[in-house]
Structure formats: structure tokens, C-alpha cells
PDB file of C-alpha atoms in Angstrom:
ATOM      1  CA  UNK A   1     114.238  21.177 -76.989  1.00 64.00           C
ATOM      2  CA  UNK A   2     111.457  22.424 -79.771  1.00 75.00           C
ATOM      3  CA  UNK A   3     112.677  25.188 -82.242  1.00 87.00           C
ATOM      4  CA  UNK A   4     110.766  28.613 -82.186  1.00 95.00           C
ATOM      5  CA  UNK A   5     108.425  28.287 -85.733  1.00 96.00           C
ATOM      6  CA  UNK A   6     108.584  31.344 -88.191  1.00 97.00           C
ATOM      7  CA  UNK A   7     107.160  32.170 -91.355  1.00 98.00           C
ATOM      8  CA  UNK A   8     109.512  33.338 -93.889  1.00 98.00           C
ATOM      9  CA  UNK A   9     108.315  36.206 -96.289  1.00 98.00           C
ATOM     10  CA  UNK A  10     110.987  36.282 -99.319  1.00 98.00           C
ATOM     11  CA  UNK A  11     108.625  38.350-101.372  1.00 97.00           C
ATOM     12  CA  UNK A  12     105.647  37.094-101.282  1.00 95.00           C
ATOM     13  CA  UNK A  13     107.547  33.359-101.150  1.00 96.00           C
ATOM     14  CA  UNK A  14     106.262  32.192 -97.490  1.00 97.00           C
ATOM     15  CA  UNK A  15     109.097  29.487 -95.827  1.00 97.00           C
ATOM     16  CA  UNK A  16     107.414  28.044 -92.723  1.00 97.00           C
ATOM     17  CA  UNK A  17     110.513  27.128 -90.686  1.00 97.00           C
ATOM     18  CA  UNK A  18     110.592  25.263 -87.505  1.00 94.00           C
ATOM     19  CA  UNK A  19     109.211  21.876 -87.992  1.00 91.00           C
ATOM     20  CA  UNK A  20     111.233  20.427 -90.634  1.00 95.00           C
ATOM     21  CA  UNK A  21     114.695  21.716 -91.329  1.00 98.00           C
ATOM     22  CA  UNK A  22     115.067  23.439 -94.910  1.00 98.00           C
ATOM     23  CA  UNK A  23     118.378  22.730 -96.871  1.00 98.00           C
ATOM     24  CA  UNK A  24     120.322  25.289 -98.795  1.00 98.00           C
ATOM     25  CA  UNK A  25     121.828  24.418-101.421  1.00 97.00           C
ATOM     26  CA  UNK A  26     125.471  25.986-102.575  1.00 95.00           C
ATOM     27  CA  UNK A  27     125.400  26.542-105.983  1.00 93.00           C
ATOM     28  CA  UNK A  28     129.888  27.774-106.663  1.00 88.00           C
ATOM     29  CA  UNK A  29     129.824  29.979-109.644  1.00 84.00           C
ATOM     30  CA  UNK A  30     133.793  30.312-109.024  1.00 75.00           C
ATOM     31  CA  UNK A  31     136.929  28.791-110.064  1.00 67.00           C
ATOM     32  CA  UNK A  32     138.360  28.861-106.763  1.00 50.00           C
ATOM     33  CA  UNK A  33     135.928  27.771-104.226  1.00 49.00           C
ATOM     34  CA  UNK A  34     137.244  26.059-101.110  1.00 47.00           C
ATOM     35  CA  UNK A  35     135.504  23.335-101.251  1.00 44.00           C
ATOM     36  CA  UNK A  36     136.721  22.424-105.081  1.00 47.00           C
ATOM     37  CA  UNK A  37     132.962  22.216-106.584  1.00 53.00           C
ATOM     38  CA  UNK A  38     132.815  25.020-108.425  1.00 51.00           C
ATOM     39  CA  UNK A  39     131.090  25.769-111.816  1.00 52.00           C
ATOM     40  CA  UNK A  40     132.069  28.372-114.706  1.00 60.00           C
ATOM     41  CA  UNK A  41     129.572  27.410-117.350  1.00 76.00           C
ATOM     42  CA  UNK A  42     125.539  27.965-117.394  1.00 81.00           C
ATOM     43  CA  UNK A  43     124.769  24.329-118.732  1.00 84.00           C
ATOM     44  CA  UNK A  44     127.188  22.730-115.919  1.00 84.00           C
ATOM     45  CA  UNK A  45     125.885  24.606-113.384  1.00 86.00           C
ATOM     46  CA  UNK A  46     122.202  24.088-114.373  1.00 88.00           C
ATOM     47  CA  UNK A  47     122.897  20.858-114.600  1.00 88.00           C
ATOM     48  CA  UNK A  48     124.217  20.325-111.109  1.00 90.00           C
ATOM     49  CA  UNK A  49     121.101  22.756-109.826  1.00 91.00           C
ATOM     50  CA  UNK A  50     118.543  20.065-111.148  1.00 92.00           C
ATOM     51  CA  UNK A  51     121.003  17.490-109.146  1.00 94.00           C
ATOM     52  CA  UNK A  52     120.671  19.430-105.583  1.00 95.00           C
ATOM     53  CA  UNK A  53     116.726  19.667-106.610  1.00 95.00           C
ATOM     54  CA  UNK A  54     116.062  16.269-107.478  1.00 95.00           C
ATOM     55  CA  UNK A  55     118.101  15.596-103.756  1.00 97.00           C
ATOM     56  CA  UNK A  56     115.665  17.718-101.877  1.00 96.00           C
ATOM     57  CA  UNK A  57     116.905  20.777-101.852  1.00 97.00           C
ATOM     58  CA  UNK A  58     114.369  23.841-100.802  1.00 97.00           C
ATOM     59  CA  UNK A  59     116.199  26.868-101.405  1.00 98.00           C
ATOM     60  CA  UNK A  60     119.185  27.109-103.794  1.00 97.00           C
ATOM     61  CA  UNK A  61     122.149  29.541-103.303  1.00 96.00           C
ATOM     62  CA  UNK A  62     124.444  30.835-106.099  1.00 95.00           C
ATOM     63  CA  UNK A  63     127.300  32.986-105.170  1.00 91.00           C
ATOM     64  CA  UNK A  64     130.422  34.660-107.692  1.00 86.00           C
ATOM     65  CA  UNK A  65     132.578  35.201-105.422  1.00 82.00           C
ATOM     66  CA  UNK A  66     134.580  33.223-102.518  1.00 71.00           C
ATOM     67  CA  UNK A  67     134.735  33.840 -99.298  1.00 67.00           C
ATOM     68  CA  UNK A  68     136.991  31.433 -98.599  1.00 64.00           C
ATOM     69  CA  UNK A  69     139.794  32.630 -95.890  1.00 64.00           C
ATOM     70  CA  UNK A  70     142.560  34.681 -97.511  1.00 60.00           C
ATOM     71  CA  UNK A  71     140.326  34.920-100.544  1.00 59.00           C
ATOM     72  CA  UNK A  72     140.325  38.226-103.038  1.00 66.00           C
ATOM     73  CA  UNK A  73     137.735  40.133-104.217  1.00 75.00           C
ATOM     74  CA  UNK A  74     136.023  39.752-107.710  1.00 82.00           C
ATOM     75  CA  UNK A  75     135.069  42.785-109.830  1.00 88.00           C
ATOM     76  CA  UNK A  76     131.407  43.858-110.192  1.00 91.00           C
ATOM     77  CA  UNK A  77     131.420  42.743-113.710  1.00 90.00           C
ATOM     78  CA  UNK A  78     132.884  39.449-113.306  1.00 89.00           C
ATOM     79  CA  UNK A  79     130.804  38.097-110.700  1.00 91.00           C
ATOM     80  CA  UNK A  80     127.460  40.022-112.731  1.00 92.00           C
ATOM     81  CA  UNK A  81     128.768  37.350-115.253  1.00 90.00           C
ATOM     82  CA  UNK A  82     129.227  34.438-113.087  1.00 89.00           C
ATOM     83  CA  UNK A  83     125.486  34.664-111.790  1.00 92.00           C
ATOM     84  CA  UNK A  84     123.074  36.174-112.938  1.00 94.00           C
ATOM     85  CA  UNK A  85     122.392  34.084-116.197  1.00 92.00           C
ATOM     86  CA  UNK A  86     122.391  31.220-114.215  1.00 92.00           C
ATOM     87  CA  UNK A  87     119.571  33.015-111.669  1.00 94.00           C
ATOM     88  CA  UNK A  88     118.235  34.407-114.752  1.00 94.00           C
ATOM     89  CA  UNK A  89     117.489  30.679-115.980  1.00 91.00           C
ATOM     90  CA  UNK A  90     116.775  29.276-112.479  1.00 93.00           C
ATOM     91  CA  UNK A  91     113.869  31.170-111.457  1.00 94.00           C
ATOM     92  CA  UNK A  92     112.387  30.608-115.199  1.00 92.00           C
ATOM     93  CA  UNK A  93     112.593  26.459-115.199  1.00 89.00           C
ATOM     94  CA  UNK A  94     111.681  25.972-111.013  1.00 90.00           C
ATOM     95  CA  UNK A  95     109.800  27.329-108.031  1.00 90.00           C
ATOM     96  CA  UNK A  96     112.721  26.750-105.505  1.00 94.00           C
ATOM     97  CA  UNK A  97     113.389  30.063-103.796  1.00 97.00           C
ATOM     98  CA  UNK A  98     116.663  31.137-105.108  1.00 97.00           C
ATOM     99  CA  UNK A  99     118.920  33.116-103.054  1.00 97.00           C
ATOM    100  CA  UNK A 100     122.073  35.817-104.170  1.00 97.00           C
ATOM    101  CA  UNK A 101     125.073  34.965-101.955  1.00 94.00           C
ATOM    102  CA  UNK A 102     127.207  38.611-102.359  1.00 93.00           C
ATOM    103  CA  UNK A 103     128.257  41.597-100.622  1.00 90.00           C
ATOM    104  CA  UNK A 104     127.814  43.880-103.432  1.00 92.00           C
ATOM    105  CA  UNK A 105     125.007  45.971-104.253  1.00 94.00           C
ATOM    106  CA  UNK A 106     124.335  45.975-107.790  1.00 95.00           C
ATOM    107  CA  UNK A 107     125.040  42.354-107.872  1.00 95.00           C
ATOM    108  CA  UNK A 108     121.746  41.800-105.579  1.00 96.00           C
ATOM    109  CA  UNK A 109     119.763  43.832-107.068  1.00 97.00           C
ATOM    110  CA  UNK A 110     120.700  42.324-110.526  1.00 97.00           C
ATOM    111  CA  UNK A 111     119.684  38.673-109.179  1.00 97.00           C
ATOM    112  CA  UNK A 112     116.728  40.208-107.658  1.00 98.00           C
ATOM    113  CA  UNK A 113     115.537  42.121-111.020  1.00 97.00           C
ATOM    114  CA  UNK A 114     116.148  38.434-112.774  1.00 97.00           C
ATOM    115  CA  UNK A 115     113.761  36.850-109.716  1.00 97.00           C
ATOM    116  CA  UNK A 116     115.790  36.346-106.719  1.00 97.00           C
ATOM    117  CA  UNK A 117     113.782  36.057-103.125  1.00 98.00           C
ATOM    118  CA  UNK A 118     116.964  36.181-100.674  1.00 98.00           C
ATOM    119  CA  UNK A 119     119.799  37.737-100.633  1.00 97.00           C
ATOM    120  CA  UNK A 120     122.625  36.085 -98.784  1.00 95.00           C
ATOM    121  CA  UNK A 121     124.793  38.721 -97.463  1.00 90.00           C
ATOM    122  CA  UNK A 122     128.285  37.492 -95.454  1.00 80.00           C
ATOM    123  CA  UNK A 123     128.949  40.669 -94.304  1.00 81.00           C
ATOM    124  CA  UNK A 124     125.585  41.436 -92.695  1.00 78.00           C
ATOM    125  CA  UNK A 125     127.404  42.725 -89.727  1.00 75.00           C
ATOM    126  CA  UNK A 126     128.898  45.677 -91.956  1.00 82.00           C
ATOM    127  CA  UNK A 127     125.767  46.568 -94.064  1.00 85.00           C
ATOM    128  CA  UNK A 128     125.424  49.961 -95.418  1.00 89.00           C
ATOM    129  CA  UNK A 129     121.996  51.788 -95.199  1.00 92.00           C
ATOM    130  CA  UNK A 130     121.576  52.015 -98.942  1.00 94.00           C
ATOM    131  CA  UNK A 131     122.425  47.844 -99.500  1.00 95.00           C
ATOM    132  CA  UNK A 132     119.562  47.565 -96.674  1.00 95.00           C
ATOM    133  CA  UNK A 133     117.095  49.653 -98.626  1.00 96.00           C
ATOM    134  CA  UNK A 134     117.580  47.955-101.734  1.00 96.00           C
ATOM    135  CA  UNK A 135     116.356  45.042-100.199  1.00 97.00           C
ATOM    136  CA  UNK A 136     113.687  46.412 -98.483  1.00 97.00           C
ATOM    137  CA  UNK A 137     112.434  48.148-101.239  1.00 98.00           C
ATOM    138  CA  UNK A 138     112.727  44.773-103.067  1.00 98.00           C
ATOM    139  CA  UNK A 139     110.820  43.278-100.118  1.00 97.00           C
ATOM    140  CA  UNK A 140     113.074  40.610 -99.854  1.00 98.00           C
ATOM    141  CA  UNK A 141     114.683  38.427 -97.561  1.00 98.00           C
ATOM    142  CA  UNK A 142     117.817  38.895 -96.157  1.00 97.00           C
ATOM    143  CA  UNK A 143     120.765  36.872 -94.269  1.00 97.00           C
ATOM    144  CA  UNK A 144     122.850  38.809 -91.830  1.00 95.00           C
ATOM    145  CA  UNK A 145     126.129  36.694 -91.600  1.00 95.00           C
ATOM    146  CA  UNK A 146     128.181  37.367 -88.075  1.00 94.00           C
ATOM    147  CA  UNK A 147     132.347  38.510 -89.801  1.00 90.00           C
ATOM    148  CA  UNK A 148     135.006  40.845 -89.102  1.00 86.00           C
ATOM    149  CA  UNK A 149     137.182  42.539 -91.689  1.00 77.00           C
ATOM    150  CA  UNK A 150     136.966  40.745 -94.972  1.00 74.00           C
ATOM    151  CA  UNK A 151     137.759  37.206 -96.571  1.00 76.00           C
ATOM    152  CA  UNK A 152     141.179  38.288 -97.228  1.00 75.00           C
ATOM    153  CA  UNK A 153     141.752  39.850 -93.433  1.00 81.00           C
ATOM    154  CA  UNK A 154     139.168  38.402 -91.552  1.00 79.00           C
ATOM    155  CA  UNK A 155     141.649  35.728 -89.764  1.00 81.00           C
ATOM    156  CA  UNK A 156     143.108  38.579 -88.397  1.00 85.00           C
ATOM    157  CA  UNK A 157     140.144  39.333 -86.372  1.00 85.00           C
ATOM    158  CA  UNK A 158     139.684  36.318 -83.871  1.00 88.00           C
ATOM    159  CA  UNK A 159     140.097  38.205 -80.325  1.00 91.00           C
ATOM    160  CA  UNK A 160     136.161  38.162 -77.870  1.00 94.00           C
ATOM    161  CA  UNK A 161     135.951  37.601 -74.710  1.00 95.00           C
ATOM    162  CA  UNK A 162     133.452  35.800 -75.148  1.00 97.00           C
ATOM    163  CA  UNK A 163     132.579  34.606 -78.718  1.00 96.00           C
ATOM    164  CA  UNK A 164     128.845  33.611 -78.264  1.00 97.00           C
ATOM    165  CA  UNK A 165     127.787  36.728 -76.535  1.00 97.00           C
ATOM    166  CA  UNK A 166     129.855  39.098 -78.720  1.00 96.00           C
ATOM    167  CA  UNK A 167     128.545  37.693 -81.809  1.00 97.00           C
ATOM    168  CA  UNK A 168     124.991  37.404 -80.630  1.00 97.00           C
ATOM    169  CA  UNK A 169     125.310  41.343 -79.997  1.00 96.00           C
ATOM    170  CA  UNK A 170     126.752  42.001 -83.121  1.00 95.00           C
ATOM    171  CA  UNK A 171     124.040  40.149 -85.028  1.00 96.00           C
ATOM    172  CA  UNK A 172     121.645  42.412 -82.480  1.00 96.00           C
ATOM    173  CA  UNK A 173     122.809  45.439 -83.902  1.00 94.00           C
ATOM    174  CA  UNK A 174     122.290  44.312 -87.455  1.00 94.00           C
ATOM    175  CA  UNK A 175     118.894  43.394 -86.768  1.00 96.00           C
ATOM    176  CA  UNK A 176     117.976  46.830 -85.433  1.00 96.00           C
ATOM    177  CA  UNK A 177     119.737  48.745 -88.456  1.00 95.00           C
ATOM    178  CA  UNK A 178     117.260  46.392 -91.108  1.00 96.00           C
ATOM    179  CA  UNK A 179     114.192  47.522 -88.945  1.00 97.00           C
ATOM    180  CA  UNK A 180     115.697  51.103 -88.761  1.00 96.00           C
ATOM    181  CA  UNK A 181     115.113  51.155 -92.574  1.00 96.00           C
ATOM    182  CA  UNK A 182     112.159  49.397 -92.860  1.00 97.00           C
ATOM    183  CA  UNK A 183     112.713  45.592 -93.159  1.00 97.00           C
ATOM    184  CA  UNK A 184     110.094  43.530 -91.964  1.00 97.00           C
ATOM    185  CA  UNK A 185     111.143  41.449 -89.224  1.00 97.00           C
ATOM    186  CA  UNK A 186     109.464  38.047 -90.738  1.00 98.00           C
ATOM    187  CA  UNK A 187     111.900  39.099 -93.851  1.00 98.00           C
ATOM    188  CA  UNK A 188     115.482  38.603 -91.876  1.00 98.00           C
ATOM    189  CA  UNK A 189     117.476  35.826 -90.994  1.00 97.00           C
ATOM    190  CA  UNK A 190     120.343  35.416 -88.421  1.00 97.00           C
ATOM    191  CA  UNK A 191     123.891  33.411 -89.703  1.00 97.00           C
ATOM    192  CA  UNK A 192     126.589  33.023 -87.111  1.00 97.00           C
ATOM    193  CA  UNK A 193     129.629  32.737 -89.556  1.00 95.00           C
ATOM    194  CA  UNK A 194     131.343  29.744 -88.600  1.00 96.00           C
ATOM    195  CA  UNK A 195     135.054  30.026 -90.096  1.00 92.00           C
ATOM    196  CA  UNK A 196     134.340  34.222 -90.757  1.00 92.00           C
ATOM    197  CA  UNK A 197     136.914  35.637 -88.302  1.00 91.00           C
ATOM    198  CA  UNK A 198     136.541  32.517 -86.248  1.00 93.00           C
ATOM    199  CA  UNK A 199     138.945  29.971 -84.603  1.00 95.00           C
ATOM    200  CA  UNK A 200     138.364  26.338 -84.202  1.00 95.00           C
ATOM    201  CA  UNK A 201     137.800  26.400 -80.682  1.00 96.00           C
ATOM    202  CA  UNK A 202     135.137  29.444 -81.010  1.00 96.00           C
ATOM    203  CA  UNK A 203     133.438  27.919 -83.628  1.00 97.00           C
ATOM    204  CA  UNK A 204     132.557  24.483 -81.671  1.00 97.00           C
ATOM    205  CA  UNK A 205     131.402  27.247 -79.072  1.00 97.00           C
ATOM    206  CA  UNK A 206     129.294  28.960 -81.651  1.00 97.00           C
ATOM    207  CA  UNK A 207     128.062  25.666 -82.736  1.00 97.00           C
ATOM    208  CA  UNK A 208     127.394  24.571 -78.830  1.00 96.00           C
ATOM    209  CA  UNK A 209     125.405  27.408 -77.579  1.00 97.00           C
ATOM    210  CA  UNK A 210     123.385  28.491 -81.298  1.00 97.00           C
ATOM    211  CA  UNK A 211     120.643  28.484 -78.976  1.00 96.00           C
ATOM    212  CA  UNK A 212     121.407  31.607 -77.663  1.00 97.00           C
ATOM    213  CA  UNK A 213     120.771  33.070 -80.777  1.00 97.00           C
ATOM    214  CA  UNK A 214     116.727  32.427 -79.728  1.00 96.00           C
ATOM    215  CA  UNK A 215     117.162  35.548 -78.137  1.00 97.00           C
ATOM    216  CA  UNK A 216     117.231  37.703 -81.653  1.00 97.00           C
ATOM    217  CA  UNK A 217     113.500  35.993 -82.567  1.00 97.00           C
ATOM    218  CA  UNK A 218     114.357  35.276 -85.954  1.00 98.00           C
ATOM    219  CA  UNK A 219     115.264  32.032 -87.681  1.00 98.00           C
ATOM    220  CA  UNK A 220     118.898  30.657 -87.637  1.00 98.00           C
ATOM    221  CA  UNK A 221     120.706  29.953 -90.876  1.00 98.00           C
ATOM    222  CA  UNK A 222     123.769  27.575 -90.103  1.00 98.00           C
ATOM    223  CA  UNK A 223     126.621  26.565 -93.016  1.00 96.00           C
ATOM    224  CA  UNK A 224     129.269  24.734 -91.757  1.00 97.00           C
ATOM    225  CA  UNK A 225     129.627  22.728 -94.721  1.00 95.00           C
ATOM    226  CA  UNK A 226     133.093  20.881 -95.583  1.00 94.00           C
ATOM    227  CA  UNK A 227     134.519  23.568 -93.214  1.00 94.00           C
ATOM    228  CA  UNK A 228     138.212  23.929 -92.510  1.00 93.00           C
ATOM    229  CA  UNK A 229     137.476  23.712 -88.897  1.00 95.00           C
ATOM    230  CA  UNK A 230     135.992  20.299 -89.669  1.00 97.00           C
ATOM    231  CA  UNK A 231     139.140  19.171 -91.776  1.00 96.00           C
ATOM    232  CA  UNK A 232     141.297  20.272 -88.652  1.00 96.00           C
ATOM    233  CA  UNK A 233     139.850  17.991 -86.496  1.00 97.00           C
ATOM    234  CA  UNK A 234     139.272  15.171 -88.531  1.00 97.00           C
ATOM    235  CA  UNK A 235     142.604  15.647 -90.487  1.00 95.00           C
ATOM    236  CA  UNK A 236     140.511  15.371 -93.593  1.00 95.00           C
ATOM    237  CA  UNK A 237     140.791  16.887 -96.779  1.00 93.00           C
ATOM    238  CA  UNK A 238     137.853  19.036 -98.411  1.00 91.00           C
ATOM    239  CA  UNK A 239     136.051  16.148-100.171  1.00 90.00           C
ATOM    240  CA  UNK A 240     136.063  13.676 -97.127  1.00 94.00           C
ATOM    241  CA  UNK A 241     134.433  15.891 -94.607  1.00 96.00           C
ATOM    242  CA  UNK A 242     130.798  14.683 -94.765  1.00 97.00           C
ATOM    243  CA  UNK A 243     130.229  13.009 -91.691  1.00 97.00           C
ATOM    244  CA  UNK A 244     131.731  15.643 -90.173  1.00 97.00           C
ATOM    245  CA  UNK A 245     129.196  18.231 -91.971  1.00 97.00           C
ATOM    246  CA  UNK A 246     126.474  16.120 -90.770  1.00 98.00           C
ATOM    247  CA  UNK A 247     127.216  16.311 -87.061  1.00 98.00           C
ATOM    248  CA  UNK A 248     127.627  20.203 -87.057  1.00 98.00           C
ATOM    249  CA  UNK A 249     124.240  19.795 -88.939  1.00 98.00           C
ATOM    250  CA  UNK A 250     122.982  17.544 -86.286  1.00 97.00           C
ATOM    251  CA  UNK A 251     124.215  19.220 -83.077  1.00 97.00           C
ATOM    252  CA  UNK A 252     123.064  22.770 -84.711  1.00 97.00           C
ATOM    253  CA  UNK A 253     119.408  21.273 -85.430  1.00 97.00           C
ATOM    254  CA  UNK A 254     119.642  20.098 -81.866  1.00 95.00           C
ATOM    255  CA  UNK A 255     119.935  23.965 -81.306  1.00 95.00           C
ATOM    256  CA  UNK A 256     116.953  25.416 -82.604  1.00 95.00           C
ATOM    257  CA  UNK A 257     118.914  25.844 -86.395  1.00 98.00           C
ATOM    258  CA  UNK A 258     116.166  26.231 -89.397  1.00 98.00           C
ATOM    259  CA  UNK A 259     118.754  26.382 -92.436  1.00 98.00           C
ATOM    260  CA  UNK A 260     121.599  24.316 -93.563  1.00 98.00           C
ATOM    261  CA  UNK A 261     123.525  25.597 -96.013  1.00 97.00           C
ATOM    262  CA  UNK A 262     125.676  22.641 -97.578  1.00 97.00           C
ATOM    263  CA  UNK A 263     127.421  21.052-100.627  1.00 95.00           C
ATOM    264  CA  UNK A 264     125.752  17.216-100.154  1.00 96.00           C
ATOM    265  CA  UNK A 265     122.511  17.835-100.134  1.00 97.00           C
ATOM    266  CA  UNK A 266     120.803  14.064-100.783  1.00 97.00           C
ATOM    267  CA  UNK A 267     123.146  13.049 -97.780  1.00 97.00           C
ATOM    268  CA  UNK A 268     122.043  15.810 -95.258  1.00 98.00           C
ATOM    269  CA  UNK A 269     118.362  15.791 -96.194  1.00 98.00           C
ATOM    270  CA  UNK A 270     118.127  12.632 -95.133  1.00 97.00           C
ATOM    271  CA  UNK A 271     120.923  13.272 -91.996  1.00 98.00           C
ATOM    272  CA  UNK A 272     117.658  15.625 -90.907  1.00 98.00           C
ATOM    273  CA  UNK A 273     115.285  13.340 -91.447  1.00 97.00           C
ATOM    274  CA  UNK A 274     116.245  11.455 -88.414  1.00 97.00           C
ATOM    275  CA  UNK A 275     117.341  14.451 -86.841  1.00 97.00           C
ATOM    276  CA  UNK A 276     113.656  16.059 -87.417  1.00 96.00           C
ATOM    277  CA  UNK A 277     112.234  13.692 -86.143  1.00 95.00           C
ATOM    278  CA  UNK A 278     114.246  13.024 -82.737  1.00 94.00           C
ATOM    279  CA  UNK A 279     113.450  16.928 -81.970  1.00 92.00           C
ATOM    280  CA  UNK A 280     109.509  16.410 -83.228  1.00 90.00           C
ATOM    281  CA  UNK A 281     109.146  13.399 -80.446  1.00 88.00           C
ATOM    282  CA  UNK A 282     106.323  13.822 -78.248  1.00 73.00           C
ATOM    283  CA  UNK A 283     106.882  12.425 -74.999  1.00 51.00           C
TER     284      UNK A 283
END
């Protein structure tokens, strides 16, 4: 199958998406990420930003706070502290669109004052109106993640009938509040949530049917990266779930995905560079 082509307008930033996949790359300002990589100092995490950029990544994602299942909140001021002088220092030394991963506010528009383009939101089902004008009035882009409840009770939130249509309606709804208060439509992007308020089983059905997510018209944003779901499976622990990253990768490319969000970025760049080039085939 071909992937629908969209350009991206993260203010003024355009991010042509459908040809080659574009790689996010996670950027843990946090002591207690999940996946064990996370950085508490501006020098090691600069450092390990000109890593993911030297490995090809296109668009780089810091984030305070986890969202890691069972996982409690941070206070504004803490997470102000874990991320914006690292944005602050980011958008001054490269041109790689950076993106905000938080649910709060005045943490957004903080990152976006210092130079942000996106703001990664991973409760984009449970937006506010005045979060959504901030960004518009920012003119930037936005990702509207697919979760129930929060990181500390979203486990408890697993029940759909069906977990592919039920999500994809949830994401519609989303969609229509953004353009309700004025956000372009070439400014939003569409995130299932794999592992937010997600079993296993519906998250291999998420991953197996993204295409359905065509039906929103706007590009796909996948991050299954080093996921528990993965380390279930495999019976692997958080460090040795690569391969398994890159076939959730592969099989979500397969479905019309534009952006990976992931940890190993040299490894999955070039995991999509075969993958690209399978879906670009002309017959």
C-alpha cells in the first residue's frame, strides 16, 4: 500500500511526510523513565541530543515527565526545570524541529516561547479549550495521543468493544475540537497510544489495522518504542527490546505510519530505510 503524503506546518517549519518515514527522537529529561535512559543534567542531555542527530534523527522530543504506567505526576516547576534549558539550548545550536512532550499548559508554552514547533500532548484525547488555543495561537503543531484516565490510572481503563474503532472515534473527536478553535488541519497529528490504557492483545490490534486511522486525513505518529507490550512477548527486559521495536516500526510503516518515535535511533533509521523503500516499489 502507498501512505497518504502531507505537509507538516510546525510554524512556519514545513515536514513533508509520506515518502520517507521521519524519526522522533526521545530525549528523557527524568529520573525515572521506563525505559532507563533518562537524563538530569543540560550537558548530558545535550550531549546525547547531538548523538540522536548525528544518527539521523529529524525531529527531537524532550519530555519532564513520565508517562510510564503507574507513573506520578511532576510539579509545574520541576518539569519547567527539567526542559526548558535544554529546549532553550536546542533550538539555539540546530535546525531539527524540536517538539515539547507534556500535558501541562505553561510547560508548552514555555518550550514554545524558548522555540519549540510541536507540542507532544499524551492526553490529546482530554484537551481543554484553552491548552488548544495556546497552540493555535502559537501556530504550532500538535500531537493528539489516543489515553484514558492518567499514567497513574490509565490501566484501569482497558474495556472497547472494539479497540480500533473506539479509538479511531476518540481521536475523531479530538480532531474536530482543534478545528473548533482554530487549528489548522495541516498543523495536527494523530498518535494511537500504544501501552496508554491499552492491553497487549489491543495493542497488536492497534498496531494491525493503523490503517484505519487514514480515515482522520492527517499523518500518523506511532511510538512503540522498548514497550512493555514488546517485553511481554519477547520476555525481554527494557534494554533488549530492539528488534522487537523495529518490527512494530516495520509493520506500522507497512500501515501508512509517518512518525516513529523511539530510543535507537541509528538502528531504526536505517530499519526504514529498507522499509521505505519496500513501500516506494513501483511495480
Amino acid at each position: 500500500m502507498s501512505r497518504i503524503h502531507y505537509d507538516l506546518n510546525a510554524r512556519g517549519t514545513i515536514l513533508e511526510l509520506g515518502h520517507a518515514t521521519k524519526v522522533m527522537g526521545i530525549i528523557n529529561c527524568t529520573p525515572d523513565s521506563f525505559s532507563g535512559d533518562g537524563k538530569l543534567d543540560v550537558s548530558s542531555t545535550l550531549r546525547f541530543a547531538r548523538k540522536l542527530i548525528r544518527e539521523g534523527a529529524d525531529i527531537l522530543d524532550v519530555g519532564g515527565e513520565s508517562t510510564r504506567p503507574g507513573a506520578s505526576s511532576v510539579s509545574l516547576e520541576e518539569e519547567i526545570k527539567r526542559v526548558i534549558p535544554v529546549i532553550k539550548i536546542l533550538t539555539q545550536k540546530t535546525k531539527i524541529p524540536i517538539s515539547i512532550d507534556t500535558s501541562k499548559i505553561d510547560v508548552a508554552r514555555s518550550a514554545l516561547d524558548e522555540g519549540a514547533v510541536i507540542v507532544n500532548n499524551t492526553r490529546g484525547t482530554q484537551m481543554n479549550n484553552s491548552f488548544l488555543k495556546m497552540v493555535r495561537d502559537y501556530k504550532a503543531s500538535i500531537v493528539i495521543m489516543h489515553m484514558r484516565g492518567t499514567p497513574a490510572t490509565m490501566q484501569k481503563y482497558t474495556y472497547y468493544k472494539n479497540v480500533v474503532n473506539e479509538v479511531v472515534e476518540e481521536l475523531k473527536i479530538s480532531i474536530e475540537k482543534c478545528l473548533g478553535v482554530g487549528i489548522k488541519k495541516d498543523r495536527i497529528m494523530v498518535d494511537p497510544g500504544i501501552g496508554f490504557a491499552k492491553t497487549v492483545d489491543q495493542n497488536l490490534a492497534l498496531i494491525s489495522h493503523l490503517n484505519r486511522l487514514n480515515v482522520l486525513r492527517c499523518p500518523i505518529l506511532l511510538g512503540t518504542s522498548r514497550k512493555s507490550f514488546i517485553g511481554q512477548i519477547l520476555q525481554k527486559d527494557v534494554e533488549a527490546r530492539l528488534m522487537g521495536t523495529a518490527a512494530t516500526v516495520t509493520a506500522g510503516v507497512m500501515q501508512g505510519v509517518h512518525i516513529v518515535r523511539v530510543h535507537d535511533v541509528k538502528a531504526i533509521k536505517e530499519t526504514l530505510k529498507i522499509t521505505d523503500a519496500i513501500l516506494n516499489a513501483h511495480t
